[in-house]
XYZ file of C-alpha atoms in Angstrom:
280
model
C -49.933 -23.668 -48.076
C -51.335 -27.377 -48.878
C -48.988 -29.082 -47.881
C -48.866 -27.468 -44.220
C -52.770 -27.785 -44.626
C -52.210 -31.997 -45.052
C -49.356 -31.569 -41.759
C -51.930 -30.058 -39.605
C -54.622 -32.349 -40.399
C -51.565 -35.804 -40.256
C -51.110 -34.388 -36.390
C -54.546 -34.344 -35.313
C -54.884 -37.215 -36.684
C -52.151 -39.284 -34.833
C -51.941 -40.605 -30.763
C -51.476 -37.010 -29.294
C -48.877 -38.988 -27.130
C -46.852 -39.202 -29.621
C -46.997 -36.039 -31.160
C -42.512 -35.070 -30.995
C -42.080 -38.218 -32.463
C -44.494 -38.068 -35.278
C -43.638 -34.692 -35.825
C -39.879 -34.641 -35.919
C -40.867 -38.088 -37.936
C -43.007 -34.989 -40.090
C -40.371 -32.222 -40.625
C -37.411 -34.182 -41.725
C -39.922 -35.636 -44.468
C -40.644 -31.535 -45.060
C -38.228 -29.836 -43.796
C -39.840 -26.414 -45.144
C -42.808 -26.699 -43.322
C -40.106 -26.144 -39.497
C -41.095 -22.133 -38.454
C -44.698 -22.781 -39.409
C -45.547 -26.115 -37.365
C -43.635 -25.508 -34.663
C -46.053 -22.640 -33.824
C -49.185 -23.988 -35.143
C -48.299 -27.379 -33.280
C -48.530 -27.548 -29.086
C -46.636 -29.830 -27.505
C -46.261 -30.933 -24.226
C -43.998 -28.635 -21.870
C -40.797 -28.598 -20.040
C -38.866 -27.356 -17.254
C -35.189 -26.337 -16.694
C -33.617 -26.156 -13.631
C -32.787 -21.724 -12.601
C -28.933 -21.919 -12.180
C -29.326 -19.102 -9.441
C -32.721 -19.919 -7.638
C -32.111 -23.083 -8.113
C -36.212 -23.154 -8.408
C -37.543 -24.862 -11.975
C -39.281 -23.401 -14.560
C -40.923 -23.678 -18.181
C -39.089 -23.687 -21.544
C -41.744 -22.446 -24.385
C -41.420 -19.928 -26.940
C -42.327 -17.019 -25.016
C -39.228 -17.519 -22.850
C -36.340 -18.224 -25.575
C -34.138 -16.532 -27.052
C -32.325 -17.973 -30.014
C -30.866 -21.467 -27.544
C -31.930 -19.568 -24.996
C -34.648 -19.323 -22.170
C -35.277 -16.549 -20.116
C -36.201 -18.204 -15.966
C -38.910 -16.228 -14.660
C -36.907 -16.408 -11.154
C -33.566 -14.438 -11.874
C -35.345 -12.694 -15.493
C -31.591 -14.302 -16.801
C -31.081 -16.082 -20.266
C -29.780 -20.169 -19.837
C -27.452 -20.895 -21.320
C -26.085 -17.125 -20.121
C -26.867 -14.668 -23.850
C -25.712 -11.158 -22.734
C -28.557 -9.080 -25.255
C -31.396 -10.804 -24.455
C -34.816 -9.883 -24.586
C -36.181 -8.882 -20.933
C -39.378 -7.396 -19.580
C -39.735 -3.434 -18.861
C -39.268 -3.062 -14.932
C -43.284 -2.281 -14.609
C -43.744 -4.773 -16.670
C -41.475 -6.884 -15.147
C -42.634 -6.368 -11.525
C -46.095 -7.332 -12.784
C -44.236 -10.714 -13.797
C -42.979 -10.800 -10.648
C -46.163 -11.098 -8.842
C -47.899 -13.343 -11.467
C -45.809 -15.930 -10.510
C -45.332 -15.741 -7.014
C -49.482 -16.054 -7.456
C -49.552 -18.486 -10.161
C -46.985 -20.397 -7.936
C -49.507 -20.870 -5.128
C -52.419 -21.635 -7.491
C -50.740 -24.296 -9.081
C -49.850 -25.453 -5.607
C -53.310 -25.771 -3.963
C -55.115 -27.658 -7.510
C -52.018 -29.213 -8.929
C -50.123 -30.066 -4.908
C -46.674 -30.150 -7.387
C -46.165 -30.020 -11.075
C -44.160 -26.530 -12.395
C -45.758 -23.108 -13.355
C -44.023 -20.154 -14.403
C -45.586 -16.369 -16.862
C -43.600 -14.771 -18.376
C -44.535 -11.081 -19.541
C -44.128 -8.958 -22.273
C -44.282 -5.577 -24.409
C -47.395 -5.410 -27.055
C -49.071 -3.475 -28.776
C -51.705 -1.349 -26.821
C -50.662 -2.664 -23.867
C -49.036 -5.944 -23.077
C -49.337 -10.171 -22.823
C -48.335 -12.601 -21.434
C -48.315 -16.318 -20.923
C -48.398 -18.917 -18.435
C -47.942 -22.486 -18.548
C -48.389 -25.034 -15.989
C -46.772 -28.857 -15.899
C -48.009 -32.008 -13.717
C -46.629 -35.146 -14.127
C -47.587 -37.882 -12.277
C -44.956 -40.283 -10.988
C -44.717 -43.942 -13.017
C -46.464 -46.613 -10.930
C -45.208 -49.880 -12.304
C -48.362 -51.882 -12.280
C -52.076 -49.427 -11.647
C -53.281 -52.238 -10.740
C -52.388 -54.453 -7.603
C -52.311 -57.697 -7.199
C -55.230 -60.005 -6.675
C -57.440 -56.087 -6.702
C -60.242 -55.708 -8.607
C -60.179 -54.292 -12.302
C -62.840 -52.066 -11.504
C -59.484 -49.789 -9.332
C -57.633 -50.350 -11.834
C -55.661 -46.456 -11.345
C -53.054 -44.292 -13.754
C -49.772 -45.869 -14.256
C -48.475 -42.528 -15.747
C -49.783 -39.064 -16.731
C -49.947 -35.710 -17.489
C -51.102 -31.526 -17.889
C -49.612 -29.354 -19.798
C -51.832 -26.360 -20.082
C -51.060 -22.868 -21.984
C -52.713 -19.730 -21.826
C -51.498 -16.802 -23.746
C -53.493 -13.438 -22.995
C -53.911 -9.694 -24.679
C -54.178 -7.122 -22.651
C -55.311 -3.920 -24.537
C -54.815 -1.163 -21.396
C -57.338 2.399 -22.197
C -55.263 4.529 -19.474
C -58.489 7.093 -19.342
C -61.354 4.828 -18.686
C -58.698 2.431 -16.254
C -60.487 -0.387 -18.156
C -58.748 -3.113 -19.797
C -59.401 -5.526 -22.098
C -58.191 -9.359 -21.569
C -58.519 -11.659 -24.539
C -57.461 -15.259 -22.859
C -56.574 -18.622 -25.234
C -56.377 -21.813 -23.637
C -54.868 -24.612 -24.538
C -55.042 -28.216 -22.531
C -53.111 -31.002 -23.655
C -53.595 -34.260 -21.129
C -52.248 -37.304 -21.305
C -53.833 -41.410 -19.086
C -52.027 -43.921 -19.721
C -53.443 -47.276 -17.512
C -51.648 -50.391 -19.381
C -51.181 -53.166 -17.196
C -48.337 -55.324 -18.228
C -49.331 -57.983 -15.413
C -52.561 -58.657 -17.478
C -51.812 -57.854 -20.641
C -54.526 -54.987 -20.953
C -53.344 -52.188 -23.035
C -54.606 -48.570 -22.431
C -54.166 -45.283 -23.151
C -56.130 -41.561 -22.793
C -55.138 -38.410 -24.396
C -55.832 -35.062 -26.288
C -55.439 -31.226 -26.803
C -58.631 -28.523 -26.191
C -58.425 -25.221 -27.136
C -60.915 -22.065 -25.751
C -60.441 -18.571 -25.482
C -61.963 -15.710 -23.870
C -62.340 -12.235 -23.592
C -63.264 -9.822 -21.383
C -63.088 -5.943 -19.787
C -62.552 -4.902 -16.031
C -61.357 -2.658 -13.991
C -57.660 -2.031 -12.386
C -56.557 0.554 -10.479
C -52.202 -0.314 -10.588
C -50.328 -3.179 -11.951
C -51.288 -5.831 -8.993
C -55.429 -5.328 -10.772
C -54.074 -7.071 -14.035
C -52.577 -10.111 -11.994
C -55.880 -9.888 -10.367
C -58.311 -9.775 -13.278
C -56.045 -12.559 -14.969
C -55.724 -14.942 -12.493
C -59.211 -14.726 -12.103
C -59.693 -15.149 -15.227
C -57.553 -18.633 -15.986
C -59.160 -19.818 -12.702
C -62.432 -19.891 -14.281
C -61.808 -21.066 -17.531
C -59.172 -23.877 -16.462
C -62.288 -25.218 -13.924
C -64.472 -24.977 -17.669
C -62.398 -27.110 -19.407
C -61.559 -29.800 -17.007
C -65.140 -30.367 -16.696
C -65.529 -30.457 -20.513
C -63.033 -33.182 -20.854
C -64.330 -35.192 -17.872
C -68.335 -34.981 -20.294
C -65.816 -35.027 -23.753
C -63.073 -38.086 -22.581
C -64.319 -39.330 -19.058
C -67.879 -39.726 -20.224
C -67.721 -41.041 -23.790
C -65.247 -43.650 -22.531
C -67.267 -44.964 -19.916
C -70.443 -45.042 -22.574
C -68.050 -47.524 -24.785
C -67.093 -49.688 -21.971
C -70.252 -50.181 -20.732
C -71.612 -50.492 -24.196
C -68.791 -53.445 -24.808
C -70.658 -57.424 -24.262
C -69.061 -59.467 -20.891
C -68.491 -62.794 -21.689
C -70.794 -63.328 -18.060
C -73.814 -61.625 -19.755
C -73.798 -63.965 -22.958
C -73.787 -66.688 -20.560
C -76.185 -65.419 -18.309
C -77.902 -64.607 -21.607
C -78.131 -68.339 -22.955
C -79.161 -69.975 -19.662
C -82.231 -67.469 -19.901
C -83.144 -69.020 -23.094
C -81.991 -72.342 -23.228
C -84.524 -71.954 -20.013
C -87.442 -70.799 -21.654
C -87.150 -73.349 -24.794
C -87.670 -75.750 -21.913
C -90.849 -75.020 -20.729
C -91.866 -74.190 -23.909
C -90.639 -77.812 -24.579
C -93.352 -78.228 -21.667
C -95.897 -76.721 -22.469
C -96.665 -79.119 -26.204
C -96.434 -82.366 -23.690
Protein backbone atom coordinates (compact mmCIF):
# COMPACT_ATOMS: atom_id res chain seq x y z
CA UNK A 1 0.00 0.00 0.00
CA UNK A 2 2.86 2.40 0.80
CA UNK A 3 4.51 1.70 -2.57
CA UNK A 4 1.19 2.22 -4.37
CA UNK A 5 0.58 5.60 -2.70
CA UNK A 6 4.15 6.67 -3.46
CA UNK A 7 3.75 5.68 -7.12
CA UNK A 8 0.48 7.63 -7.41
CA UNK A 9 2.10 10.66 -5.78
CA UNK A 10 5.00 10.41 -8.24
CA UNK A 11 2.67 10.20 -11.26
CA UNK A 12 0.81 13.31 -10.07
CA UNK A 13 4.05 15.30 -9.87
CA UNK A 14 5.56 14.27 -13.20
CA UNK A 15 4.67 16.13 -16.46
CA UNK A 16 1.23 14.96 -17.70
CA UNK A 17 2.38 14.98 -21.35
CA UNK A 18 4.79 12.11 -20.55
CA UNK A 19 2.27 10.05 -18.58
CA UNK A 20 2.62 6.89 -20.71
CA UNK A 21 6.44 6.95 -20.60
CA UNK A 22 6.52 7.68 -16.87
CA UNK A 23 3.94 4.99 -16.13
CA UNK A 24 5.94 2.43 -18.09
CA UNK A 25 9.14 3.34 -16.21
CA UNK A 26 7.33 3.15 -12.86
CA UNK A 27 5.88 -0.28 -13.67
CA UNK A 28 9.33 -1.49 -14.71
CA UNK A 29 10.57 -0.59 -11.23
CA UNK A 30 7.53 -2.01 -9.43
CA UNK A 31 5.93 -4.75 -11.60
CA UNK A 32 3.77 -5.91 -8.68
CA UNK A 33 1.76 -2.68 -8.99
CA UNK A 34 0.74 -3.25 -12.65
CA UNK A 35 -2.97 -3.94 -12.10
CA UNK A 36 -3.44 -1.28 -9.41
CA UNK A 37 -1.65 1.50 -11.28
CA UNK A 38 -3.22 0.77 -14.67
CA UNK A 39 -6.68 1.00 -13.11
CA UNK A 40 -5.88 4.13 -11.05
CA UNK A 41 -3.85 6.25 -13.51
CA UNK A 42 -5.72 7.88 -16.40
CA UNK A 43 -3.90 7.74 -19.73
CA UNK A 44 -4.64 9.54 -23.02
CA UNK A 45 -7.23 7.68 -25.07
CA UNK A 46 -6.34 5.69 -28.18
CA UNK A 47 -8.46 4.77 -31.19
CA UNK A 48 -8.56 1.99 -33.75
CA UNK A 49 -10.69 1.19 -36.82
CA UNK A 50 -13.54 -1.28 -36.86
CA UNK A 51 -12.83 -3.83 -39.64
CA UNK A 52 -16.54 -4.30 -40.39
CA UNK A 53 -17.65 -0.64 -40.57
CA UNK A 54 -14.29 1.11 -41.16
CA UNK A 55 -15.26 3.57 -38.41
CA UNK A 56 -12.88 4.60 -35.64
CA UNK A 57 -13.68 3.74 -32.04
CA UNK A 58 -11.94 4.37 -28.73
CA UNK A 59 -10.12 1.53 -26.97
CA UNK A 60 -10.11 1.53 -23.17
CA UNK A 61 -10.69 -0.75 -20.18
CA UNK A 62 -14.46 -0.53 -20.66
CA UNK A 63 -14.49 -2.35 -24.02
CA UNK A 64 -11.51 -4.64 -23.44
CA UNK A 65 -11.65 -8.39 -22.96
CA UNK A 66 -8.18 -9.89 -22.70
CA UNK A 67 -6.16 -8.41 -25.57
CA UNK A 68 -9.23 -7.68 -27.73
CA UNK A 69 -11.43 -4.60 -27.94
CA UNK A 70 -15.13 -4.47 -28.80
CA UNK A 71 -16.32 -2.03 -31.45
CA UNK A 72 -19.54 -0.16 -30.52
CA UNK A 73 -20.44 -0.03 -34.22
CA UNK A 74 -20.37 -3.77 -35.01
CA UNK A 75 -20.44 -5.23 -31.47
CA UNK A 76 -17.50 -7.45 -32.49
CA UNK A 77 -14.04 -7.81 -30.97
CA UNK A 78 -10.73 -6.98 -32.66
CA UNK A 79 -8.70 -9.21 -32.74
CA UNK A 80 -11.53 -11.73 -33.09
CA UNK A 81 -12.78 -13.13 -29.78
CA UNK A 82 -15.64 -15.63 -30.01
CA UNK A 83 -16.59 -15.70 -26.33
CA UNK A 84 -16.11 -12.01 -25.56
CA UNK A 85 -18.49 -10.21 -23.18
CA UNK A 86 -21.26 -8.27 -24.93
CA UNK A 87 -24.19 -6.24 -23.50
CA UNK A 88 -27.72 -7.61 -23.30
CA UNK A 89 -30.14 -6.87 -26.16
CA UNK A 90 -31.80 -4.00 -24.28
CA UNK A 91 -28.48 -2.42 -23.33
CA UNK A 92 -27.17 -2.93 -26.88
CA UNK A 93 -30.10 -0.90 -28.23
CA UNK A 94 -29.27 1.86 -25.73
CA UNK A 95 -25.61 1.63 -26.70
CA UNK A 96 -26.41 2.09 -30.40
CA UNK A 97 -28.62 5.10 -29.64
CA UNK A 98 -25.97 6.63 -27.36
CA UNK A 99 -23.22 6.23 -29.96
CA UNK A 100 -25.35 7.92 -32.62
CA UNK A 101 -26.24 10.77 -30.21
CA UNK A 102 -22.68 11.39 -28.99
CA UNK A 103 -21.33 11.15 -32.53
CA UNK A 104 -23.45 14.21 -33.36
CA UNK A 105 -22.54 15.87 -30.04
CA UNK A 106 -18.82 15.40 -30.77
CA UNK A 107 -19.16 16.82 -34.27
CA UNK A 108 -21.04 19.90 -33.08
CA UNK A 109 -18.78 20.69 -30.10
CA UNK A 110 -15.37 19.47 -31.30
CA UNK A 111 -15.69 19.47 -35.11
CA UNK A 112 -13.81 16.21 -35.39
CA UNK A 113 -12.22 13.60 -33.19
CA UNK A 114 -13.55 10.21 -32.07
CA UNK A 115 -16.27 9.27 -29.59
CA UNK A 116 -17.52 5.94 -28.26
CA UNK A 117 -20.12 4.78 -25.74
CA UNK A 118 -20.10 1.40 -23.99
CA UNK A 119 -22.84 -0.10 -21.80
CA UNK A 120 -22.80 -3.05 -19.40
CA UNK A 121 -25.05 -4.56 -16.74
CA UNK A 122 -24.55 -3.47 -13.16
CA UNK A 123 -26.14 -4.26 -9.78
CA UNK A 124 -29.45 -2.43 -9.48
CA UNK A 125 -29.36 -1.13 -13.04
CA UNK A 126 -26.64 -0.52 -15.60
CA UNK A 127 -23.46 1.43 -16.20
CA UNK A 128 -21.85 3.07 -19.20
CA UNK A 129 -18.76 4.91 -20.34
CA UNK A 130 -18.71 7.74 -22.88
CA UNK A 131 -15.25 8.69 -24.15
CA UNK A 132 -14.30 11.58 -26.45
CA UNK A 133 -10.89 12.15 -28.01
CA UNK A 134 -9.78 15.14 -30.10
CA UNK A 135 -6.26 15.98 -31.22
CA UNK A 136 -5.16 19.01 -33.22
CA UNK A 137 -3.02 18.45 -36.28
CA UNK A 138 0.63 19.29 -35.42
CA UNK A 139 1.99 22.53 -36.91
CA UNK A 140 5.59 23.11 -37.90
CA UNK A 141 5.55 26.46 -36.10
CA UNK A 142 2.80 28.10 -34.02
CA UNK A 143 4.08 31.54 -35.08
CA UNK A 144 4.25 32.82 -38.65
CA UNK A 145 7.54 34.41 -39.75
CA UNK A 146 7.67 38.08 -38.80
CA UNK A 147 4.37 37.89 -36.89
CA UNK A 148 3.67 39.41 -33.48
CA UNK A 149 4.57 36.88 -30.72
CA UNK A 150 1.19 37.62 -29.15
CA UNK A 151 -0.46 35.84 -32.11
CA UNK A 152 1.21 32.53 -31.24
CA UNK A 153 -1.16 29.56 -31.62
CA UNK A 154 -1.04 25.96 -30.40
CA UNK A 155 1.42 23.78 -32.33
CA UNK A 156 -0.17 20.59 -31.02
CA UNK A 157 -2.74 19.63 -28.43
CA UNK A 158 -5.14 16.99 -27.21
CA UNK A 159 -8.46 16.69 -25.36
CA UNK A 160 -9.49 13.43 -23.71
CA UNK A 161 -12.69 13.16 -21.71
CA UNK A 162 -13.94 10.02 -19.99
CA UNK A 163 -17.46 9.95 -18.51
CA UNK A 164 -18.46 6.95 -16.40
CA UNK A 165 -22.12 6.69 -15.37
CA UNK A 166 -23.63 4.36 -12.78
CA UNK A 167 -27.43 4.14 -13.04
CA UNK A 168 -29.64 2.72 -10.30
CA UNK A 169 -33.09 2.13 -11.77
CA UNK A 170 -36.35 2.08 -9.83
CA UNK A 171 -38.82 0.64 -12.34
CA UNK A 172 -41.77 0.97 -9.95
CA UNK A 173 -41.33 4.75 -9.55
CA UNK A 174 -39.95 5.21 -13.09
CA UNK A 175 -37.02 7.07 -11.62
CA UNK A 176 -33.30 6.56 -11.96
CA UNK A 177 -30.38 7.89 -9.96
CA UNK A 178 -27.35 8.63 -12.12
CA UNK A 179 -23.85 9.05 -10.71
CA UNK A 180 -21.49 10.66 -13.21
CA UNK A 181 -17.70 10.69 -12.80
CA UNK A 182 -15.88 12.76 -15.41
CA UNK A 183 -12.14 12.99 -16.03
CA UNK A 184 -10.72 15.42 -18.56
CA UNK A 185 -7.10 15.36 -19.71
CA UNK A 186 -5.87 18.43 -21.57
CA UNK A 187 -2.49 19.03 -23.21
CA UNK A 188 -1.34 22.08 -25.20
CA UNK A 189 2.04 22.79 -26.77
CA UNK A 190 3.01 26.11 -28.35
CA UNK A 191 6.76 25.55 -28.56
CA UNK A 192 8.49 27.41 -31.40
CA UNK A 193 11.94 26.17 -32.47
CA UNK A 194 12.61 29.18 -34.73
CA UNK A 195 12.28 31.48 -31.70
CA UNK A 196 13.97 29.02 -29.30
CA UNK A 197 10.90 29.05 -27.07
CA UNK A 198 9.30 26.16 -25.24
CA UNK A 199 5.82 26.30 -23.77
CA UNK A 200 3.55 23.40 -22.87
CA UNK A 201 0.53 23.13 -20.65
CA UNK A 202 -1.08 19.93 -19.43
CA UNK A 203 -3.12 18.46 -16.63
CA UNK A 204 -6.26 16.57 -15.71
CA UNK A 205 -9.40 17.29 -13.75
CA UNK A 206 -11.96 14.93 -12.19
CA UNK A 207 -15.44 15.82 -10.98
CA UNK A 208 -18.53 13.87 -9.89
CA UNK A 209 -22.24 14.64 -10.11
CA UNK A 210 -25.36 12.80 -8.93
CA UNK A 211 -28.90 13.41 -10.11
CA UNK A 212 -32.24 11.64 -9.92
CA UNK A 213 -34.39 11.86 -13.04
CA UNK A 214 -37.58 10.32 -14.33
CA UNK A 215 -37.64 8.07 -17.39
CA UNK A 216 -40.20 6.47 -19.68
CA UNK A 217 -38.13 4.12 -21.80
CA UNK A 218 -34.56 3.34 -22.84
CA UNK A 219 -34.27 6.49 -24.95
CA UNK A 220 -34.99 8.55 -21.83
CA UNK A 221 -31.84 7.16 -20.21
CA UNK A 222 -29.74 8.24 -23.20
CA UNK A 223 -31.26 11.74 -23.10
CA UNK A 224 -30.72 12.07 -19.32
CA UNK A 225 -27.11 10.90 -19.53
CA UNK A 226 -26.43 13.18 -22.49
CA UNK A 227 -27.81 16.20 -20.65
CA UNK A 228 -25.64 15.50 -17.59
CA UNK A 229 -22.49 15.02 -19.68
CA UNK A 230 -23.09 18.19 -21.68
CA UNK A 231 -23.59 20.19 -18.49
CA UNK A 232 -20.53 18.66 -16.81
CA UNK A 233 -18.24 19.27 -19.78
CA UNK A 234 -19.37 22.89 -19.94
CA UNK A 235 -18.58 23.44 -16.26
CA UNK A 236 -15.22 21.72 -16.48
CA UNK A 237 -14.20 23.68 -19.58
CA UNK A 238 -14.84 26.88 -17.64
CA UNK A 239 -12.85 25.56 -14.68
CA UNK A 240 -9.92 24.55 -16.89
CA UNK A 241 -9.94 27.99 -18.49
CA UNK A 242 -9.86 29.72 -15.10
CA UNK A 243 -7.31 27.41 -13.46
CA UNK A 244 -4.83 26.88 -16.28
CA UNK A 245 -5.18 29.82 -18.65
CA UNK A 246 -6.04 32.34 -15.95
CA UNK A 247 -3.05 31.36 -13.83
CA UNK A 248 -0.74 31.33 -16.85
CA UNK A 249 -1.87 34.84 -17.83
CA UNK A 250 -1.32 36.01 -14.26
CA UNK A 251 2.24 34.66 -14.21
CA UNK A 252 3.10 36.09 -17.63
CA UNK A 253 1.72 39.52 -16.72
CA UNK A 254 3.85 39.52 -13.56
CA UNK A 255 7.05 38.96 -15.53
CA UNK A 256 9.05 42.16 -16.08
CA UNK A 257 10.17 42.77 -19.64
CA UNK A 258 13.38 44.44 -20.75
CA UNK A 259 11.45 47.37 -22.21
CA UNK A 260 9.77 48.09 -18.89
CA UNK A 261 13.16 48.06 -17.11
CA UNK A 262 14.61 50.54 -19.61
CA UNK A 263 11.59 52.81 -19.26
CA UNK A 264 11.82 52.75 -15.47
CA UNK A 265 15.59 53.46 -15.65
CA UNK A 266 14.98 56.47 -17.91
CA UNK A 267 12.36 57.80 -15.49
CA UNK A 268 14.76 57.45 -12.54
CA UNK A 269 17.53 59.24 -14.48
CA UNK A 270 15.16 62.10 -15.35
CA UNK A 271 14.07 62.45 -11.73
CA UNK A 272 17.70 62.52 -10.58
CA UNK A 273 18.55 65.18 -13.16
CA UNK A 274 15.62 67.37 -12.12
CA UNK A 275 16.59 67.02 -8.45
CA UNK A 276 20.16 68.07 -9.26
CA UNK A 277 18.95 71.17 -11.12
CA UNK A 278 16.82 72.25 -8.16
CA UNK A 279 19.84 72.16 -5.86
CA UNK A 280 21.82 74.41 -8.19
